[in-house]
């Protein structure tokens, strides 16, 4: 039924658990996986200060290094399970957008992602990327909690 799963990660323990389950599921159905990590393109700095280019470059490098670490979890799980794997790193301030775009571009037929289960005011303030993916994606989404 499913041949290609997208496994987005934010590096959290819940996300890592979803990756492990996603890779096991992919193995059981003979599917391949694509790991995806999205980092914010905005960096929080103080007020109206001019941001030196070097500081922006360092922040971007730190984000990329962190994403590589998160994606290594997907690669390792897939390698151990004998599942074909690809990884993608993106920068975007609205993670749900590249999740859907990458899934479409890579021909994924299932997005399997974690949900932190935020509710009430917290969900309103922080928002739920999982909810946004569920709302905007035409590709089926399997939510791991």
GROMACS .gro file of N, CA and C in nm:
model
  435
    1UNK      N    1   0.083  -0.119   0.000
    1UNK     CA    2   0.000   0.000   0.000
    1UNK      C    3   0.087   0.125   0.000
    2UNK      N    4   0.172   0.141   0.101
    2UNK     CA    5   0.263   0.256   0.106
    2UNK      C    6   0.401   0.211   0.061
    3UNK      N    7   0.465   0.292  -0.020
    3UNK     CA    8   0.597   0.258  -0.074
    3UNK      C    9   0.706   0.353  -0.028
    4UNK      N   10   0.667   0.472   0.019
    4UNK     CA   11   0.767   0.574   0.054
    4UNK      C   12   0.713   0.662   0.167
    5UNK      N   13   0.779   0.654   0.283
    5UNK     CA   14   0.736   0.730   0.401
    5UNK      C   15   0.826   0.850   0.424
    6UNK      N   16   0.766   0.962   0.457
    6UNK     CA   17   0.841   1.081   0.500
    6UNK      C   18   0.840   1.081   0.652
    7UNK      N   19   0.960   1.096   0.711
    7UNK     CA   20   0.975   1.097   0.856
    7UNK      C   21   1.037   1.229   0.899
    8UNK      N   22   0.955   1.331   0.926
    8UNK     CA   23   1.010   1.458   0.974
    8UNK      C   24   1.061   1.444   1.117
    9UNK      N   25   1.167   1.518   1.150
    9UNK     CA   26   1.221   1.514   1.286
    9UNK      C   27   1.257   1.652   1.334
   10UNK      N   28   1.233   1.675   1.463
   10UNK     CA   29   1.278   1.799   1.527
   10UNK      C   30   1.384   1.768   1.633
   11UNK      N   31   1.428   1.642   1.635
   11UNK     CA   32   1.532   1.602   1.729
   11UNK      C   33   1.484   1.570   1.869
   12UNK      N   34   1.357   1.584   1.895
   12UNK     CA   35   1.304   1.556   2.028
   12UNK      C   36   1.297   1.405   2.052
   13UNK      N   37   1.293   1.363   2.178
   13UNK     CA   38   1.279   1.220   2.207
   13UNK      C   39   1.153   1.160   2.143
   14UNK      N   40   1.043   1.234   2.142
   14UNK     CA   41   0.920   1.185   2.081
   14UNK      C   42   0.938   1.167   1.931
   15UNK      N   43   1.006   1.260   1.869
   15UNK     CA   44   1.033   1.252   1.726
   15UNK      C   45   1.123   1.132   1.696
   16UNK      N   46   1.222   1.109   1.780
   16UNK     CA   47   1.311   0.994   1.761
   16UNK      C   48   1.234   0.862   1.776
   17UNK      N   49   1.140   0.859   1.869
   17UNK     CA   50   1.057   0.739   1.886
   17UNK      C   51   0.972   0.716   1.761
   18UNK      N   52   0.917   0.823   1.705
   18UNK     CA   53   0.837   0.812   1.582
   18UNK      C   54   0.923   0.762   1.466
   19UNK      N   55   1.048   0.805   1.461
   19UNK     CA   56   1.140   0.760   1.356
   19UNK      C   57   1.161   0.609   1.368
   20UNK      N   58   1.188   0.562   1.490
   20UNK     CA   59   1.210   0.419   1.510
   20UNK      C   60   1.088   0.338   1.466
   21UNK      N   61   0.970   0.383   1.506
   21UNK     CA   62   0.846   0.313   1.467
   21UNK      C   63   0.824   0.323   1.316
   22UNK      N   64   0.853   0.440   1.260
   22UNK     CA   65   0.835   0.460   1.116
   22UNK      C   66   0.926   0.371   1.034
   23UNK      N   67   1.050   0.357   1.077
   23UNK     CA   68   1.145   0.271   1.005
   23UNK      C   69   1.101   0.124   1.017
   24UNK      N   70   1.058   0.084   1.136
   24UNK     CA   71   1.010  -0.054   1.153
   24UNK      C   72   0.888  -0.080   1.065
   25UNK      N   73   0.798   0.018   1.060
   25UNK     CA   74   0.680   0.004   0.975
   25UNK      C   75   0.722  -0.006   0.829
   26UNK      N   76   0.814   0.081   0.787
   26UNK     CA   77   0.862   0.079   0.648
   26UNK      C   78   0.921  -0.058   0.614
   27UNK      N   79   1.000  -0.113   0.704
   27UNK     CA   80   1.059  -0.245   0.681
   27UNK      C   81   0.950  -0.351   0.665
   28UNK      N   82   0.849  -0.344   0.749
   28UNK     CA   83   0.744  -0.447   0.748
   28UNK      C   84   0.661  -0.445   0.619
   29UNK      N   85   0.658  -0.331   0.551
   29UNK     CA   86   0.578  -0.322   0.428
   29UNK      C   87   0.666  -0.306   0.303
   30UNK      N   88   0.798  -0.312   0.322
   30UNK     CA   89   0.889  -0.302   0.208
   30UNK      C   90   0.897  -0.162   0.148
   31UNK      N   91   0.882  -0.061   0.232
   31UNK     CA   92   0.886   0.079   0.184
   31UNK      C   93   1.023   0.140   0.211
   32UNK      N   94   1.050   0.251   0.145
   32UNK     CA   95   1.170   0.329   0.174
   32UNK      C   96   1.129   0.451   0.256
   33UNK      N   97   1.229   0.519   0.314
   33UNK     CA   98   1.199   0.637   0.396
   33UNK      C   99   1.284   0.756   0.353
   34UNK      N  100   1.229   0.873   0.378
   34UNK     CA  101   1.303   0.998   0.365
   34UNK      C  102   1.291   1.070   0.498
   35UNK      N  103   1.406   1.101   0.559
   35UNK     CA  104   1.408   1.179   0.681
   35UNK      C  105   1.414   1.326   0.645
   36UNK      N  106   1.347   1.408   0.721
   36UNK     CA  107   1.342   1.552   0.694
   36UNK      C  108   1.361   1.629   0.823
   37UNK      N  109   1.450   1.728   0.819
   37UNK     CA  110   1.469   1.818   0.933
   37UNK      C  111   1.457   1.961   0.881
   38UNK      N  112   1.377   2.040   0.948
   38UNK     CA  113   1.357   2.180   0.911
   38UNK      C  114   1.402   2.267   1.026
   39UNK      N  115   1.488   2.361   0.996
   39UNK     CA  116   1.534   2.457   1.095
   39UNK      C  117   1.482   2.595   1.057
   40UNK      N  118   1.458   2.676   1.156
   40UNK     CA  119   1.410   2.812   1.134
   40UNK      C  120   1.516   2.894   1.061
   41UNK      N  121   1.471   2.979   0.971
   41UNK     CA  122   1.565   3.068   0.902
   41UNK      C  123   1.582   3.199   0.979
   42UNK      N  124   1.498   3.220   1.078
   42UNK     CA  125   1.509   3.340   1.161
   42UNK      C  126   1.589   3.307   1.286
   43UNK      N  127   1.678   3.397   1.320
   43UNK     CA  128   1.757   3.379   1.441
   43UNK      C  129   1.724   3.491   1.538
   44UNK      N  130   1.702   3.454   1.661
   44UNK     CA  131   1.664   3.551   1.762
   44UNK      C  132   1.787   3.626   1.813
   45UNK      N  133   1.788   3.753   1.787
   45UNK     CA  134   1.895   3.839   1.836
   45UNK      C  135   1.832   3.958   1.907
   46UNK      N  136   1.911   4.036   1.970
   46UNK     CA  137   1.864   4.147   2.051
   46UNK      C  138   1.812   4.264   1.966
   47UNK      N  139   1.699   4.310   1.999
   47UNK     CA  140   1.635   4.433   1.949
   47UNK      C  141   1.678   4.477   1.810
   48UNK      N  142   1.708   4.606   1.796
   48UNK     CA  143   1.738   4.667   1.667
   48UNK      C  144   1.886   4.662   1.630
   49UNK      N  145   1.962   4.584   1.698
   49UNK     CA  146   2.105   4.578   1.670
   49UNK      C  147   2.129   4.522   1.531
   50UNK      N  148   2.231   4.576   1.465
   50UNK     CA  149   2.270   4.519   1.337
   50UNK      C  150   2.337   4.386   1.363
   51UNK      N  151   2.301   4.288   1.286
   51UNK     CA  152   2.353   4.155   1.308
   51UNK      C  153   2.473   4.134   1.214
   52UNK      N  154   2.589   4.112   1.272
   52UNK     CA  155   2.707   4.090   1.188
   52UNK      C  156   2.690   3.965   1.102
   53UNK      N  157   2.738   3.972   0.980
   53UNK     CA  158   2.728   3.858   0.888
   53UNK      C  159   2.791   3.733   0.947
   54UNK      N  160   2.899   3.750   1.020
   54UNK     CA  161   2.967   3.636   1.081
   54UNK      C  162   2.876   3.565   1.181
   55UNK      N  163   2.800   3.642   1.258
   55UNK     CA  164   2.708   3.582   1.355
   55UNK      C  165   2.598   3.504   1.285
   56UNK      N  166   2.547   3.558   1.175
   56UNK     CA  167   2.444   3.487   1.099
   56UNK      C  168   2.499   3.358   1.040
   57UNK      N  169   2.621   3.364   0.988
   57UNK     CA  170   2.684   3.245   0.931
   57UNK      C  171   2.705   3.138   1.037
   58UNK      N  172   2.750   3.181   1.156
   58UNK     CA  173   2.773   3.085   1.265
   58UNK      C  174   2.641   3.021   1.308
   59UNK      N  175   2.536   3.101   1.317
   59UNK     CA  176   2.406   3.047   1.357
   59UNK      C  177   2.355   2.948   1.252
   60UNK      N  178   2.371   2.981   1.125
   60UNK     CA  179   2.328   2.890   1.018
   60UNK      C  180   2.407   2.760   1.022
   61UNK      N  181   2.536   2.769   1.048
   61UNK     CA  182   2.620   2.650   1.057
   61UNK      C  183   2.578   2.562   1.175
   62UNK      N  184   2.550   2.626   1.289
   62UNK     CA  185   2.504   2.551   1.407
   62UNK      C  186   2.373   2.477   1.377
   63UNK      N  187   2.282   2.545   1.309
   63UNK     CA  188   2.154   2.482   1.273
   63UNK      C  189   2.177   2.364   1.180
   64UNK      N  190   2.263   2.382   1.081
   64UNK     CA  191   2.290   2.274   0.986
   64UNK      C  192   2.356   2.154   1.057
   65UNK      N  193   2.450   2.182   1.147
   65UNK     CA  194   2.516   2.075   1.222
   65UNK      C  195   2.416   1.999   1.309
   66UNK      N  196   2.325   2.073   1.371
   66UNK     CA  197   2.222   2.011   1.454
   66UNK      C  198   2.130   1.925   1.368
   67UNK      N  199   2.091   1.976   1.254
   67UNK     CA  200   2.004   1.900   1.163
   67UNK      C  201   2.074   1.771   1.118
   68UNK      N  202   2.202   1.779   1.089
   68UNK     CA  203   2.277   1.658   1.050
   68UNK      C  204   2.271   1.553   1.161
   69UNK      N  205   2.283   1.599   1.285
   69UNK     CA  206   2.276   1.507   1.399
   69UNK      C  207   2.137   1.442   1.408
   70UNK      N  208   2.034   1.522   1.390
   70UNK     CA  209   1.897   1.469   1.396
   70UNK      C  210   1.872   1.371   1.282
   71UNK      N  211   1.920   1.405   1.163
   71UNK     CA  212   1.899   1.319   1.047
   71UNK      C  213   1.982   1.191   1.054
   72UNK      N  214   2.093   1.197   1.126
   72UNK     CA  215   2.175   1.077   1.144
   72UNK      C  216   2.097   0.968   1.217
   73UNK      N  217   2.004   1.008   1.302
   73UNK     CA  218   1.919   0.912   1.374
   73UNK      C  219   1.833   0.835   1.273
   74UNK      N  220   1.780   0.905   1.174
   74UNK     CA  221   1.698   0.841   1.071
   74UNK      C  222   1.787   0.746   0.989
   75UNK      N  223   1.902   0.796   0.946
   75UNK     CA  224   1.994   0.715   0.865
   75UNK      C  225   2.037   0.588   0.938
   76UNK      N  226   2.070   0.602   1.064
   76UNK     CA  227   2.116   0.488   1.144
   76UNK      C  228   2.005   0.385   1.163
   77UNK      N  229   1.885   0.431   1.194
   77UNK     CA  230   1.772   0.339   1.213
   77UNK      C  231   1.743   0.265   1.082
   78UNK      N  232   1.746   0.336   0.971
   78UNK     CA  233   1.720   0.274   0.841
   78UNK      C  234   1.830   0.175   0.805
   79UNK      N  235   1.954   0.212   0.829
   79UNK     CA  236   2.066   0.124   0.797
   79UNK      C  237   2.056  -0.005   0.877
   80UNK      N  238   2.028   0.009   1.007
   80UNK     CA  239   2.016  -0.110   1.092
   80UNK      C  240   1.901  -0.201   1.050
   81UNK      N  241   1.794  -0.141   0.997
   81UNK     CA  242   1.677  -0.218   0.956
   81UNK      C  243   1.686  -0.266   0.812
   82UNK      N  244   1.785  -0.218   0.738
   82UNK     CA  245   1.797  -0.255   0.598
   82UNK      C  246   1.693  -0.187   0.510
   83UNK      N  247   1.657  -0.064   0.546
   83UNK     CA  248   1.556   0.013   0.473
   83UNK      C  249   1.625   0.123   0.394
   84UNK      N  250   1.589   0.138   0.267
   84UNK     CA  251   1.645   0.244   0.184
   84UNK      C  252   1.607   0.379   0.244
   85UNK      N  253   1.705   0.471   0.247
   85UNK     CA  254   1.683   0.599   0.317
   85UNK      C  255   1.750   0.713   0.243
   86UNK      N  256   1.682   0.826   0.246
   86UNK     CA  257   1.732   0.952   0.194
   86UNK      C  258   1.704   1.054   0.304
   87UNK      N  259   1.785   1.159   0.312
   87UNK     CA  260   1.757   1.264   0.410
   87UNK      C  261   1.760   1.401   0.343
   88UNK      N  262   1.681   1.492   0.397
   88UNK     CA  263   1.669   1.627   0.342
   88UNK      C  264   1.674   1.727   0.457
   89UNK      N  265   1.748   1.835   0.437
   89UNK     CA  266   1.755   1.945   0.533
   89UNK      C  267   1.698   2.069   0.466
   90UNK      N  268   1.609   2.136   0.534
   90UNK     CA  269   1.546   2.258   0.483
   90UNK      C  270   1.548   2.366   0.590
   91UNK      N  271   1.544   2.491   0.546
   91UNK     CA  272   1.522   2.602   0.639
   91UNK      C  273   1.391   2.668   0.602
   92UNK      N  274   1.310   2.693   0.703
   92UNK     CA  275   1.180   2.754   0.681
   92UNK      C  276   1.122   2.787   0.818
   93UNK      N  277   1.053   2.899   0.827
   93UNK     CA  278   0.994   2.939   0.955
   93UNK      C  279   0.857   2.877   0.979
   94UNK      N  280   0.806   2.805   0.881
   94UNK     CA  281   0.678   2.737   0.893
   94UNK      C  282   0.699   2.591   0.853
   95UNK      N  283   0.744   2.507   0.945
   95UNK     CA  284   0.783   2.370   0.911
   95UNK      C  285   0.680   2.288   0.834
   96UNK      N  286   0.552   2.313   0.856
   96UNK     CA  287   0.452   2.232   0.787
   96UNK      C  288   0.462   2.247   0.636
   97UNK      N  289   0.505   2.365   0.588
   97UNK     CA  290   0.513   2.388   0.444
   97UNK      C  291   0.616   2.297   0.377
   98UNK      N  292   0.743   2.296   0.423
   98UNK     CA  293   0.837   2.204   0.358
   98UNK      C  294   0.807   2.056   0.385
   99UNK      N  295   0.739   2.024   0.493
   99UNK     CA  296   0.701   1.885   0.515
   99UNK      C  297   0.612   1.839   0.400
  100UNK      N  298   0.513   1.918   0.368
  100UNK     CA  299   0.422   1.883   0.259
  100UNK      C  300   0.493   1.890   0.125
  101UNK      N  301   0.574   1.995   0.103
  101UNK     CA  302   0.644   2.011  -0.025
  101UNK      C  303   0.741   1.897  -0.051
  102UNK      N  304   0.822   1.862   0.048
  102UNK     CA  305   0.920   1.754   0.030
  102UNK      C  306   0.848   1.622   0.007
  103UNK      N  307   0.740   1.597   0.081
  103UNK     CA  308   0.664   1.474   0.061
  103UNK      C  309   0.614   1.464  -0.084
  104UNK      N  310   0.564   1.574  -0.136
  104UNK     CA  311   0.516   1.576  -0.275
  104UNK      C  312   0.631   1.559  -0.373
  105UNK      N  313   0.740   1.635  -0.353
  105UNK     CA  314   0.855   1.629  -0.444
  105UNK      C  315   0.919   1.491  -0.448
  106UNK      N  316   0.927   1.426  -0.334
  106UNK     CA  317   0.994   1.295  -0.324
  106UNK      C  318   0.900   1.179  -0.357
  107UNK      N  319   0.774   1.208  -0.380
  107UNK     CA  320   0.678   1.102  -0.412
  107UNK      C  321   0.639   1.018  -0.292
  108UNK      N  322   0.642   1.077  -0.174
  108UNK     CA  323   0.602   1.003  -0.053
  108UNK      C  324   0.452   0.982  -0.055
  109UNK      N  325   0.410   0.865  -0.010
  109UNK     CA  326   0.267   0.839  -0.005
  109UNK      C  327   0.214   0.829   0.139
  110UNK      N  328   0.303   0.857   0.237
  110UNK     CA  329   0.262   0.864   0.377
  110UNK      C  330   0.360   0.953   0.452
  111UNK      N  331   0.307   1.041   0.534
  111UNK     CA  332   0.388   1.122   0.624
  111UNK      C  333   0.363   1.066   0.763
  112UNK      N  334   0.471   1.025   0.829
  112UNK     CA  335   0.457   0.974   0.966
  112UNK      C  336   0.535   1.067   1.057
  113UNK      N  337   0.465   1.132   1.147
  113UNK     CA  338   0.529   1.231   1.232
  113UNK      C  339   0.477   1.228   1.374
  114UNK      N  340   0.560   1.279   1.464
  114UNK     CA  341   0.523   1.286   1.604
  114UNK      C  342   0.434   1.407   1.630
  115UNK      N  343   0.357   1.398   1.734
  115UNK     CA  344   0.281   1.512   1.782
  115UNK      C  345   0.309   1.527   1.930
  116UNK      N  346   0.343   1.649   1.969
  116UNK     CA  347   0.374   1.674   2.109
  116UNK      C  348   0.248   1.687   2.195
  117UNK      N  349   0.133   1.688   2.131
  117UNK     CA  350   0.007   1.686   2.204
  117UNK      C  351  -0.024   1.814   2.280
  118UNK      N  352   0.023   1.928   2.228
  118UNK     CA  353  -0.009   2.054   2.296
  118UNK      C  354  -0.157   2.084   2.281
  119UNK      N  355  -0.215   2.132   2.390
  119UNK     CA  356  -0.359   2.163   2.389
  119UNK      C  357  -0.382   2.300   2.450
  120UNK      N  358  -0.502   2.348   2.434
  120UNK     CA  359  -0.544   2.472   2.498
  120UNK      C  360  -0.462   2.592   2.457
  121UNK      N  361  -0.433   2.678   2.553
  121UNK     CA  362  -0.361   2.803   2.527
  121UNK      C  363  -0.222   2.775   2.470
  122UNK      N  364  -0.157   2.674   2.521
  122UNK     CA  365  -0.023   2.640   2.473
  122UNK      C  366  -0.025   2.608   2.322
  123UNK      N  367  -0.124   2.532   2.278
  123UNK     CA  368  -0.136   2.499   2.136
  123UNK      C  369  -0.166   2.625   2.055
  124UNK      N  370  -0.246   2.714   2.114
  124UNK     CA  371  -0.279   2.837   2.046
  124UNK      C  372  -0.156   2.926   2.030
  125UNK      N  373  -0.075   2.937   2.134
  125UNK     CA  374   0.044   3.023   2.130
  125UNK      C  375   0.155   2.963   2.046
  126UNK      N  376   0.184   2.837   2.066
  126UNK     CA  377   0.295   2.772   1.996
  126UNK      C  378   0.250   2.721   1.860
  127UNK      N  379   0.127   2.676   1.853
  127UNK     CA  380   0.078   2.619   1.729
  127UNK      C  381   0.118   2.474   1.718
  128UNK      N  382   0.055   2.403   1.631
  128UNK     CA  383   0.086   2.263   1.610
  128UNK      C  384   0.120   2.241   1.464
  129UNK      N  385   0.246   2.211   1.439
  129UNK     CA  386   0.288   2.183   1.302
  129UNK      C  387   0.219   2.057   1.251
  130UNK      N  388   0.200   1.959   1.339
  130UNK     CA  389   0.132   1.837   1.299
  130UNK      C  390  -0.011   1.869   1.254
  131UNK      N  391  -0.079   1.953   1.329
  131UNK     CA  392  -0.216   1.991   1.293
  131UNK      C  393  -0.219   2.062   1.158
  132UNK      N  394  -0.119   2.147   1.134
  132UNK     CA  395  -0.113   2.219   1.005
  132UNK      C  396  -0.087   2.122   0.890
  133UNK      N  397  -0.001   2.023   0.913
  133UNK     CA  398   0.023   1.922   0.809
  133UNK      C  399  -0.106   1.845   0.782
  134UNK      N  400  -0.174   1.804   0.888
  134UNK     CA  401  -0.301   1.732   0.873
  134UNK      C  402  -0.403   1.815   0.795
  135UNK      N  403  -0.406   1.944   0.822
  135UNK     CA  404  -0.503   2.033   0.758
  135UNK      C  405  -0.472   2.058   0.611
  136UNK      N  406  -0.343   2.073   0.577
  136UNK     CA  407  -0.306   2.117   0.442
  136UNK      C  408  -0.258   2.007   0.348
  137UNK      N  409  -0.225   1.891   0.398
  137UNK     CA  410  -0.170   1.786   0.314
  137UNK      C  411  -0.277   1.701   0.248
  138UNK      N  412  -0.252   1.666   0.124
  138UNK     CA  413  -0.339   1.570   0.055
  138UNK      C  414  -0.284   1.429   0.072
  139UNK      N  415  -0.160   1.420   0.122
  139UNK     CA  416  -0.096   1.292   0.148
  139UNK      C  417  -0.140   1.246   0.287
  140UNK      N  418  -0.172   1.117   0.303
  140UNK     CA  419  -0.211   1.068   0.436
  140UNK      C  420  -0.102   1.095   0.541
  141UNK      N  421  -0.146   1.122   0.663
  141UNK     CA  422  -0.056   1.151   0.773
  141UNK      C  423  -0.086   1.054   0.887
  142UNK      N  424   0.019   0.986   0.934
  142UNK     CA  425   0.007   0.898   1.049
  142UNK      C  426   0.076   0.969   1.165
  143UNK      N  427   0.000   0.995   1.271
  143UNK     CA  428   0.052   1.071   1.384
  143UNK      C  429   0.093   0.976   1.496
  144UNK      N  430   0.217   0.992   1.541
  144UNK     CA  431   0.270   0.911   1.650
  144UNK      C  432   0.266   0.994   1.778
  145UNK      N  433   0.205   0.937   1.885
  145UNK     CA  434   0.200   1.008   2.013
  145UNK      C  435   0.246   0.920   2.123
   0.00000   0.00000   0.00000
